[in-house]
């Protein structure tokens, strides 16, 4: 997989998904796309970074994601729990 352009936090999370949960490369790639989208959205707002995101940021993003889905088609969402 090509993870050279990912933040350190996203790389660690994706690696843990593979190691601890045994998820397939396709599933991890889907998570990667979603996390990069969320991280980019956060950085456009105030550069708090993905690890600084609060519940309100996630809810705002999901609202933004929903609007984008209505306008452009389905958008996948990863839940970090």
Tab-separated table of C-alpha atoms in Angstrom:
chain	number	residue	atom	x	y	z
A	1	UNK	CA	0.000	0.000	0.000
A	2	UNK	CA	1.057	3.604	-0.514
A	3	UNK	CA	0.977	5.360	2.858
A	4	UNK	CA	3.808	7.803	2.277
A	5	UNK	CA	1.588	10.892	2.321
A	6	UNK	CA	-0.305	10.062	5.518
A	7	UNK	CA	0.119	11.777	8.845
A	8	UNK	CA	1.885	9.801	11.555
A	9	UNK	CA	-1.350	9.366	13.541
A	10	UNK	CA	-3.243	7.943	10.564
A	11	UNK	CA	-0.380	5.564	9.701
A	12	UNK	CA	-0.344	4.208	13.249
A	13	UNK	CA	-4.118	3.776	13.299
A	14	UNK	CA	-4.183	1.983	9.932
A	15	UNK	CA	-1.304	-0.279	10.944
A	16	UNK	CA	-3.138	-1.173	14.149
A	17	UNK	CA	-6.255	-2.074	12.146
A	18	UNK	CA	-4.198	-4.486	10.096
A	19	UNK	CA	-2.240	-5.956	13.016
A	20	UNK	CA	-4.912	-6.118	15.716
A	21	UNK	CA	-8.092	-6.654	13.730
A	22	UNK	CA	-6.751	-8.395	10.645
A	23	UNK	CA	-8.714	-6.195	8.265
A	24	UNK	CA	-8.202	-6.635	4.534
A	25	UNK	CA	-6.150	-4.191	2.482
A	26	UNK	CA	-9.329	-3.002	0.710
A	27	UNK	CA	-10.995	-2.198	4.030
A	28	UNK	CA	-7.906	-0.393	5.271
A	29	UNK	CA	-7.730	1.560	1.996
A	30	UNK	CA	-11.338	2.637	2.516
A	31	UNK	CA	-10.527	3.794	6.060
A	32	UNK	CA	-7.478	5.626	4.697
A	33	UNK	CA	-9.579	7.549	2.175
A	34	UNK	CA	-12.092	8.518	4.850
A	35	UNK	CA	-9.457	9.575	7.369
A	36	UNK	CA	-7.579	11.656	4.798
A	37	UNK	CA	-10.828	13.375	3.868
A	38	UNK	CA	-11.614	14.106	7.524
A	39	UNK	CA	-8.077	15.300	8.222
A	40	UNK	CA	-8.151	17.592	5.171
A	41	UNK	CA	-11.483	19.004	6.256
A	42	UNK	CA	-10.135	19.649	9.749
A	43	UNK	CA	-7.033	21.355	8.366
A	44	UNK	CA	-9.158	23.636	6.184
A	45	UNK	CA	-11.104	24.712	9.266
A	46	UNK	CA	-8.406	25.442	11.818
A	47	UNK	CA	-5.475	23.018	11.508
A	48	UNK	CA	-6.197	21.283	14.822
A	49	UNK	CA	-5.131	17.937	13.402
A	50	UNK	CA	-6.970	14.676	13.583
A	51	UNK	CA	-5.849	13.881	17.138
A	52	UNK	CA	-7.178	17.231	18.346
A	53	UNK	CA	-10.650	16.614	16.918
A	54	UNK	CA	-13.542	16.787	19.348
A	55	UNK	CA	-16.950	15.189	19.162
A	56	UNK	CA	-18.369	18.463	17.817
A	57	UNK	CA	-15.805	18.408	14.975
A	58	UNK	CA	-16.830	14.879	14.049
A	59	UNK	CA	-20.510	15.805	14.092
A	60	UNK	CA	-19.840	18.893	11.953
A	61	UNK	CA	-17.891	16.746	9.492
A	62	UNK	CA	-20.668	14.160	9.316
A	63	UNK	CA	-23.116	16.981	8.548
A	64	UNK	CA	-20.743	18.233	5.856
A	65	UNK	CA	-20.328	14.674	4.553
A	66	UNK	CA	-24.096	14.245	4.353
A	67	UNK	CA	-24.457	17.442	2.322
A	68	UNK	CA	-21.691	16.278	-0.038
A	69	UNK	CA	-23.400	12.906	-0.481
A	70	UNK	CA	-26.641	14.610	-1.468
A	71	UNK	CA	-24.775	16.808	-3.956
A	72	UNK	CA	-22.172	14.369	-5.324
A	73	UNK	CA	-23.049	10.805	-4.372
A	74	UNK	CA	-22.098	8.433	-1.534
A	75	UNK	CA	-19.275	9.290	0.848
A	76	UNK	CA	-17.916	6.682	3.265
A	77	UNK	CA	-17.468	7.568	6.912
A	78	UNK	CA	-15.114	5.904	9.379
A	79	UNK	CA	-16.068	5.815	13.026
A	80	UNK	CA	-13.091	5.899	15.394
A	81	UNK	CA	-14.194	4.020	18.449
